[in-house]
C-alpha atoms as a printed R data frame, in Angstrom:
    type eleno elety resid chain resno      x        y       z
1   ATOM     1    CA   UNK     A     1 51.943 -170.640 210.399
2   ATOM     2    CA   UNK     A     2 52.763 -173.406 207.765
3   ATOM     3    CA   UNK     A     3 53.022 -176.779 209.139
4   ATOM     4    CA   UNK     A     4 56.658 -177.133 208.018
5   ATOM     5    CA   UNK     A     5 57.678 -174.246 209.697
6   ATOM     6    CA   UNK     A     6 55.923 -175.184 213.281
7   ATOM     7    CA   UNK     A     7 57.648 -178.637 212.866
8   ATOM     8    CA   UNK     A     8 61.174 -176.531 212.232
9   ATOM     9    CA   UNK     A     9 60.479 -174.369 214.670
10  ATOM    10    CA   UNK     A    10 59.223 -177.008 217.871
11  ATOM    11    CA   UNK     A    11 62.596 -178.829 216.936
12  ATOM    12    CA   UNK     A    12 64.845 -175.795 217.517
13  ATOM    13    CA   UNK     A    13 63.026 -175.092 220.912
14  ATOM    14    CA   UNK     A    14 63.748 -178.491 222.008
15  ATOM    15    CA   UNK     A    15 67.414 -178.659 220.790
16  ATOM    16    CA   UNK     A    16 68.577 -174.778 220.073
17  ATOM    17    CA   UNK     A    17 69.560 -175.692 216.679
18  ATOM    18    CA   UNK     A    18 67.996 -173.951 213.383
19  ATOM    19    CA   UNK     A    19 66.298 -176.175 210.930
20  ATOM    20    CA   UNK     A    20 66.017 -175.262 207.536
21  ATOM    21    CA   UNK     A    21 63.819 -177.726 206.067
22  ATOM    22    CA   UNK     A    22 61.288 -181.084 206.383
23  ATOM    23    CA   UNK     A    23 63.098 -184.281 205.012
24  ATOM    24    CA   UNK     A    24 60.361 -186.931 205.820
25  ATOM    25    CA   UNK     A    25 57.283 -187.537 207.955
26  ATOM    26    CA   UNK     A    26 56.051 -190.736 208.392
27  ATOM    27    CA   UNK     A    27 52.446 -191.571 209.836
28  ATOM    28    CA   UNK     A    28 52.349 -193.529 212.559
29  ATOM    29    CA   UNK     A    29 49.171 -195.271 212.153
30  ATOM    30    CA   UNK     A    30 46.169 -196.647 214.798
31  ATOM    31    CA   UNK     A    31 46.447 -200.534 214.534
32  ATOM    32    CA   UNK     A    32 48.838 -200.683 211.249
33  ATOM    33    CA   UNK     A    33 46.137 -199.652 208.627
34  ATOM    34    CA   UNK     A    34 43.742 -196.669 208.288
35  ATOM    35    CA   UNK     A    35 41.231 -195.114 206.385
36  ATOM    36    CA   UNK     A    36 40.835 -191.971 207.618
37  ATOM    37    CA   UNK     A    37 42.970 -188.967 208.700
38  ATOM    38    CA   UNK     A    38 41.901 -190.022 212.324
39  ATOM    39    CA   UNK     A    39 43.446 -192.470 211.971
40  ATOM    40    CA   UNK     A    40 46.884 -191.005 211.708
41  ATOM    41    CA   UNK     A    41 48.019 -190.820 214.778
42  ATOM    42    CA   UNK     A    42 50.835 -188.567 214.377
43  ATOM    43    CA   UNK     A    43 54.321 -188.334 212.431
44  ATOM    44    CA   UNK     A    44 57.623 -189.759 212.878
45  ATOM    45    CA   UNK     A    45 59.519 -185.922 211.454
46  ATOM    46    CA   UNK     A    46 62.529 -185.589 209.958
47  ATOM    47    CA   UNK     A    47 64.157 -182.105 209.457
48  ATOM    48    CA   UNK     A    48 67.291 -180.472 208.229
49  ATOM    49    CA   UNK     A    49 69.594 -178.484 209.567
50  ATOM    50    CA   UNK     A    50 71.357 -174.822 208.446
51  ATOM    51    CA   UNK     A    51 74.905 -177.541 208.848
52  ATOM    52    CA   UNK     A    52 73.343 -180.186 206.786
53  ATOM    53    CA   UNK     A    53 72.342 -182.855 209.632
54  ATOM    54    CA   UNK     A    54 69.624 -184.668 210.169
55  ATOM    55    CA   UNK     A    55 67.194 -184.788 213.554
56  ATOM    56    CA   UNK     A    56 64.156 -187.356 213.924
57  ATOM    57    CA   UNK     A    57 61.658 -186.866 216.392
58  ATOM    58    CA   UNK     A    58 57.360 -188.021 217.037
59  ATOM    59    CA   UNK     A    59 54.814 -185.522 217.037
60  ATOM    60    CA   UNK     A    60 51.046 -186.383 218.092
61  ATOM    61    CA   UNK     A    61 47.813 -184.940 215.726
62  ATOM    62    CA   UNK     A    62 45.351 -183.279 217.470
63  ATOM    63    CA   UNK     A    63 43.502 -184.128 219.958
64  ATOM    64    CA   UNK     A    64 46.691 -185.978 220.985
65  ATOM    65    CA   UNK     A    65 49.199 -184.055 222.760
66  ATOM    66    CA   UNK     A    66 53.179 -184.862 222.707
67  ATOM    67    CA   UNK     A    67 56.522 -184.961 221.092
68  ATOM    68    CA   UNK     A    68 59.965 -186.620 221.854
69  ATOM    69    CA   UNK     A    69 63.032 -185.023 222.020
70  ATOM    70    CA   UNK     A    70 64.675 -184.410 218.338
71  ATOM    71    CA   UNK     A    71 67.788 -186.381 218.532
72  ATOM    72    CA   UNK     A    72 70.822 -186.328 215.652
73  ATOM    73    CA   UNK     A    73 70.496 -189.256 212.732
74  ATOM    74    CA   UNK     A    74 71.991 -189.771 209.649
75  ATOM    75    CA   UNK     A    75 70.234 -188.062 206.844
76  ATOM    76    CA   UNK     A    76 68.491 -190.072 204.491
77  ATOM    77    CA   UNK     A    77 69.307 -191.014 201.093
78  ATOM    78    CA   UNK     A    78 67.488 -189.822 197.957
79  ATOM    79    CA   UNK     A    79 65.327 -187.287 199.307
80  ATOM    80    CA   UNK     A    80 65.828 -183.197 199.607
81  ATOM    81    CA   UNK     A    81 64.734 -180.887 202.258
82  ATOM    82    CA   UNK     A    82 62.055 -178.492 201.334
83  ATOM    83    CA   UNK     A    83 60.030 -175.734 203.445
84  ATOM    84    CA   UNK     A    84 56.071 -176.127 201.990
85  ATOM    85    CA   UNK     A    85 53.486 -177.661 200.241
86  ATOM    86    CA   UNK     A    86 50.134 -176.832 199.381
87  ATOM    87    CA   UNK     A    87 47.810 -180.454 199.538
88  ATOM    88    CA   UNK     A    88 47.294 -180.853 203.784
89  ATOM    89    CA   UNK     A    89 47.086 -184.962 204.847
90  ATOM    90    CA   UNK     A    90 43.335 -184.254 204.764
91  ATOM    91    CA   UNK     A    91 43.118 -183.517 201.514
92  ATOM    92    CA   UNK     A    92 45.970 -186.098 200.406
93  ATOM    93    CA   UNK     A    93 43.463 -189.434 202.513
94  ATOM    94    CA   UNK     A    94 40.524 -187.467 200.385
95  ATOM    95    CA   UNK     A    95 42.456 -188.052 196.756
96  ATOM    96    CA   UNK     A    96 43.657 -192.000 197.869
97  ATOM    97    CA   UNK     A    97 39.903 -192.743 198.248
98  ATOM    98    CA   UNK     A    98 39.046 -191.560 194.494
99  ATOM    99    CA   UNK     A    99 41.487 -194.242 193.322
100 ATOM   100    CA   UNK     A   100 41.353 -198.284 193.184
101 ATOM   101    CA   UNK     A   101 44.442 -199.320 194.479
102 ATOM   102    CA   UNK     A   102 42.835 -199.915 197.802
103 ATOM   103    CA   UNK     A   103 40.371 -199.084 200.138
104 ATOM   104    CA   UNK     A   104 43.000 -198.876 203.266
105 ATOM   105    CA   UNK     A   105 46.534 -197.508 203.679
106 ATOM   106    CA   UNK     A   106 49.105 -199.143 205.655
107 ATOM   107    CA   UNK     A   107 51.831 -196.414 205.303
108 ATOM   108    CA   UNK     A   108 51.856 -193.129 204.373
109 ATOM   109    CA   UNK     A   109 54.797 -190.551 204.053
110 ATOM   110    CA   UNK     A   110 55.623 -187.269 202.259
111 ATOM   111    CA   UNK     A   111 59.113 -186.450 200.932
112 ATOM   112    CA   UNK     A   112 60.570 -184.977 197.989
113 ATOM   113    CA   UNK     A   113 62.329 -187.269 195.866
114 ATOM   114    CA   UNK     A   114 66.198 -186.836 194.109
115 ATOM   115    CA   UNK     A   115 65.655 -188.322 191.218
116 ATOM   116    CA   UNK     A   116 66.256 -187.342 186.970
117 ATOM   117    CA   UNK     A   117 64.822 -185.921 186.018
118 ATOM   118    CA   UNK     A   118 64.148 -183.688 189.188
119 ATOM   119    CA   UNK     A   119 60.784 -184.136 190.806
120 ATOM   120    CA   UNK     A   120 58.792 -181.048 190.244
121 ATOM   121    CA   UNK     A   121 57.420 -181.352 194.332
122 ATOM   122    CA   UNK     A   122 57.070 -183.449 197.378
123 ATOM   123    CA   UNK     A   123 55.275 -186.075 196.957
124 ATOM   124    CA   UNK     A   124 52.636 -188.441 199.595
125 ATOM   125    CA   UNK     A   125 52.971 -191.734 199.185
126 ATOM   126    CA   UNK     A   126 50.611 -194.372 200.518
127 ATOM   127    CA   UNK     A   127 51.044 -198.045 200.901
128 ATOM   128    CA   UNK     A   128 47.359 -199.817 200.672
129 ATOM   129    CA   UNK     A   129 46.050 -203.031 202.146
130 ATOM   130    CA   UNK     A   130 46.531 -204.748 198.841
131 ATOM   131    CA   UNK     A   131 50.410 -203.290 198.628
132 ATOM   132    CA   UNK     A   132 49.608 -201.063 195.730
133 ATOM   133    CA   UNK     A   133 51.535 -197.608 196.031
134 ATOM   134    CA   UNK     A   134 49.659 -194.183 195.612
135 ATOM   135    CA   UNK     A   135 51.518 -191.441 195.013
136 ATOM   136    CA   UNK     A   136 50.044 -187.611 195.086
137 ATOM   137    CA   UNK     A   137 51.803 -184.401 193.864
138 ATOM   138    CA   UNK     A   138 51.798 -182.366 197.452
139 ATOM   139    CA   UNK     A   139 51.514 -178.997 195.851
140 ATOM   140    CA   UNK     A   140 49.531 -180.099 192.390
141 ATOM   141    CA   UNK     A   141 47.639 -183.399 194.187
142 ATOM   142    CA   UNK     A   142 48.045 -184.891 190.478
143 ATOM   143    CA   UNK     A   143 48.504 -188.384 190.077
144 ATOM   144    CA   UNK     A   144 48.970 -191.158 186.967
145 ATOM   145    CA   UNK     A   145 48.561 -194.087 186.229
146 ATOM   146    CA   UNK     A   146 51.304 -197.161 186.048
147 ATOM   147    CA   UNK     A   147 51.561 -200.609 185.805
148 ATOM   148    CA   UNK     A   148 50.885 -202.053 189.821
149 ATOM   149    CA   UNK     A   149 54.312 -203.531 189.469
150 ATOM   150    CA   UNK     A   150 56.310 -200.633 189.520
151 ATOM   151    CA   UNK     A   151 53.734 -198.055 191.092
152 ATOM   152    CA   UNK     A   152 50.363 -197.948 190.663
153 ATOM   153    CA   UNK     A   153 49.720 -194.380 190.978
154 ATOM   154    CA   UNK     A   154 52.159 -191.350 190.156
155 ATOM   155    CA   UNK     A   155 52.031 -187.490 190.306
156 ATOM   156    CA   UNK     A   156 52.303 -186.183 186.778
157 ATOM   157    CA   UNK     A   157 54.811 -183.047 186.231
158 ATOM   158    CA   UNK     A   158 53.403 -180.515 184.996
């Protein structure tokens, strides 16, 4: 099972509502900084529903157990719903470390921008220890190079 559709699909056993999509997940991190998958210690999720509305709820990563109950918020601005990607967290922490915006990541996210042009996938974005941005294609795991004061890594369409 995709890990989109077993966040969609704990969410509608919780609430009886259909989801048809992932808006956001934010990592909620050991201590405030990591550098390591381990040390993500799960996701704040945001999904869409078939109506169009937005539910938020925490999810724990293995070995932790645990989630809260999805409640109803507004939707977010400037991001779309989507149903999968291809590059897993794991591999996402393993494509941060191959670049030299930072050894350690504050924040880290995955969303799917609406911008123009359109964004060709979801995107992970990581905040470092320096407060450098790294961003990685979630489907390609391409990224580019910027100046540090508007981004210092992008994903590159293809």
């Amino acid at each position: 099972m995709s890990q989109i559709k077993s966040y969609l699909d704990a969410a509608a056993e919780k609430t009886g509502v259909e989801f048809i999509g992932l808006e956001r997940k934010d990592g909620v991190i050991r201590n405030g900084i990591g550098s390591t998958v381990e040390d993500i210690l799960g996701w704040n999720i945001i999904v869409r529903d078939k109506d169009g509305s937005c539910h938020e709820y925490y999810t724990a990563r293995p070995p932790l157990i645990g989630m809260t109950q999805p409640v109803p918020i507004r939707c977010p601005l400037g991001i779309v719903s989507f149903d999968g990607y291809k590059i897993d967290i794991e591999e996402a922490v393993k494509i941060f470390h191959t670049q030299n915006g930072g050894d350690k990541f504050v924040e880290v996210s995955l969303s799917w921008p609406l911008t123009h042009p359109e964004a060709p996938e979801p995107y992970w974005y990581f905040r470092t220890n320096l407060g450098n941005n790294v961003v990685i294609g979630a489907n390609s795991g391409q990224i580019k190079g910027y100046s540090p004061i508007v981004v210092l890594y992008m994903a590159q369409p293809k």
